[in-house]
């Protein structure tokens, strides 16, 4: 084991990449030398610490300064994922159960290198509960091919990443530290690392784009409104960033119990009553069962007043977001994520104070009644919120909205649309590393039967292949879709404008014009996306967040 020394003993910062061996490139950063490798026509450096291991007394503390090392650190292999439950099929390749010493990141650069290249920093999804950078779909083959550096980040998950019992709040107050949203603090720490070190890899620290999907996309919107992240990024892309209300730290919000109450119950379930006892527990005792996610036993992120100051929708509407170019979008069946926990339609409408007759009229054309409840929710927290967040950028910075409605040919009939996460391999260009579609087209005669089977599997702790993106690596159409969206993301990272020669013009979003880029089979632009349905849900979303004051924006 290499001897570890504190970072303050490092006397100089090297910003020049050194290539001692063409097959074993070496880069010097603030904390020491790294030896990377070549993979998939990329130069890769993996498992780089951006913060000290959050173990022992650092469990449930903000990320601390990373330790330096002597000699050359092997950066050719991924490190451990952060602790999380194992979900069959979903957790493939993550090498679980994970390790608390997981605050690492990976840097992927074009094989030929470069100088002052744009940088894209990826925050994965998974409900702040599962997944990690080892997931093969996050291999940025097409992004680096298009001339950008990609950084993928591990951050604390579950009860180790989002936790704030009363004693911890008191401890943090005494130390003058923020409390609770440790996973978000980790993301901010990774951006500080990028600012200080990315030039050693040929990246431009003054041209950083954050991007993420699902919980990673929501993270992007939280970073957009967080003063703690201000100035650490210059552009942002939020993929499938649903905007349901956040719970409070100590106060009840939107009918949800505060984080302190959720965490008190969790501590009782563990049989402990003090922070000292909690920190003495082995890691695996603190890894929640997957069912905890749907039972509400995991508090997730919350408004803490320092790192996450509030819900993004009202803060965007009040023009309190970062003044940076912004892309936000949603998939045509993003609400697939909601299906396993969807309430009956009548229960949902009562909860949302919506009129059953109006709903029956607006959703009369929904083919699969088994997903009606989730479709209604999806119109609100995905489609309506996408339009509202993009529209709120007017007068702040250019914003662009998109709709992803593409499926590989042989699974088109069996799915109601592009499910949650299905755009990711197309963005990254990781088609060849993903499950491949069946050799024959799947039937679409009874989609509800397929959905019921997939939902039943999930309740058994199995992530059905039906929910997981698959494509045909040899399909010219699949390849072309990946090229289109990867080129747009890279163009945006370079200039703040996603338009690419040879593609349809993607206009800056204006909620009154309501024109979005459409990544699908036979069109490139969509105007007034499901307007009647989404406008109706937008009305209720504004009611929930008290946004009637912002009528001039929406």
mmCIF file of C-alpha atoms in Angstrom, residues 30 50 105-107 117-123 149-153 187-201 203-210 232-234:
data_model
loop_
_atom_site.group_PDB
_atom_site.id
_atom_site.type_symbol
_atom_site.label_atom_id
_atom_site.label_comp_id
_atom_site.label_asym_id
_atom_site.label_seq_id
_atom_site.Cartn_x
_atom_site.Cartn_y
_atom_site.Cartn_z
ATOM 1 C CA UNK A 30 -2.561 18.167 -6.961
ATOM 2 C CA UNK A 50 -11.835 13.868 -4.863
ATOM 3 C CA UNK A 105 -14.381 10.065 -9.953
ATOM 4 C CA UNK A 106 -13.278 8.995 -13.412
ATOM 5 C CA UNK A 107 -11.936 11.126 -16.268
ATOM 6 C CA UNK A 117 -11.268 21.050 -24.001
ATOM 7 C CA UNK A 118 -14.836 21.495 -22.717
ATOM 8 C CA UNK A 119 -15.651 19.371 -19.684
ATOM 9 C CA UNK A 120 -18.876 17.506 -18.910
ATOM 10 C CA UNK A 121 -19.456 16.245 -15.347
ATOM 11 C CA UNK A 122 -22.012 13.428 -15.034
ATOM 12 C CA UNK A 123 -24.162 12.698 -11.970
ATOM 13 C CA UNK A 149 -13.784 15.465 -21.602
ATOM 14 C CA UNK A 150 -16.274 13.556 -19.448
ATOM 15 C CA UNK A 151 -16.018 13.164 -15.666
ATOM 16 C CA UNK A 152 -18.280 10.619 -13.952
ATOM 17 C CA UNK A 153 -18.787 10.924 -10.198
ATOM 18 C CA UNK A 187 -21.264 16.505 -6.042
ATOM 19 C CA UNK A 188 -20.184 20.038 -5.172
ATOM 20 C CA UNK A 189 -16.831 18.739 -3.887
ATOM 21 C CA UNK A 190 -16.296 16.916 -7.179
ATOM 22 C CA UNK A 191 -16.863 20.178 -9.063
ATOM 23 C CA UNK A 192 -14.265 21.888 -6.873
ATOM 24 C CA UNK A 193 -11.860 19.068 -7.736
ATOM 25 C CA UNK A 194 -12.573 19.604 -11.444
ATOM 26 C CA UNK A 195 -11.903 23.315 -11.108
ATOM 27 C CA UNK A 196 -8.514 22.639 -9.492
ATOM 28 C CA UNK A 197 -7.342 19.605 -11.494
ATOM 29 C CA UNK A 198 -9.004 19.192 -14.878
ATOM 30 C CA UNK A 199 -6.450 21.303 -16.745
ATOM 31 C CA UNK A 200 -3.917 18.515 -16.118
ATOM 32 C CA UNK A 201 -6.038 16.323 -18.406
ATOM 33 C CA UNK A 203 -9.701 20.302 -19.825
ATOM 34 C CA UNK A 204 -10.852 23.894 -19.454
ATOM 35 C CA UNK A 205 -11.885 24.612 -15.835
ATOM 36 C CA UNK A 206 -13.783 27.645 -17.109
ATOM 37 C CA UNK A 207 -15.984 25.600 -19.445
ATOM 38 C CA UNK A 208 -17.705 22.961 -17.310
ATOM 39 C CA UNK A 209 -21.143 21.502 -18.066
ATOM 40 C CA UNK A 210 -22.958 19.504 -15.400
ATOM 41 C CA UNK A 232 -18.381 25.865 -10.295
ATOM 42 C CA UNK A 233 -20.129 25.159 -13.620
ATOM 43 C CA UNK A 234 -20.983 27.156 -16.716
#
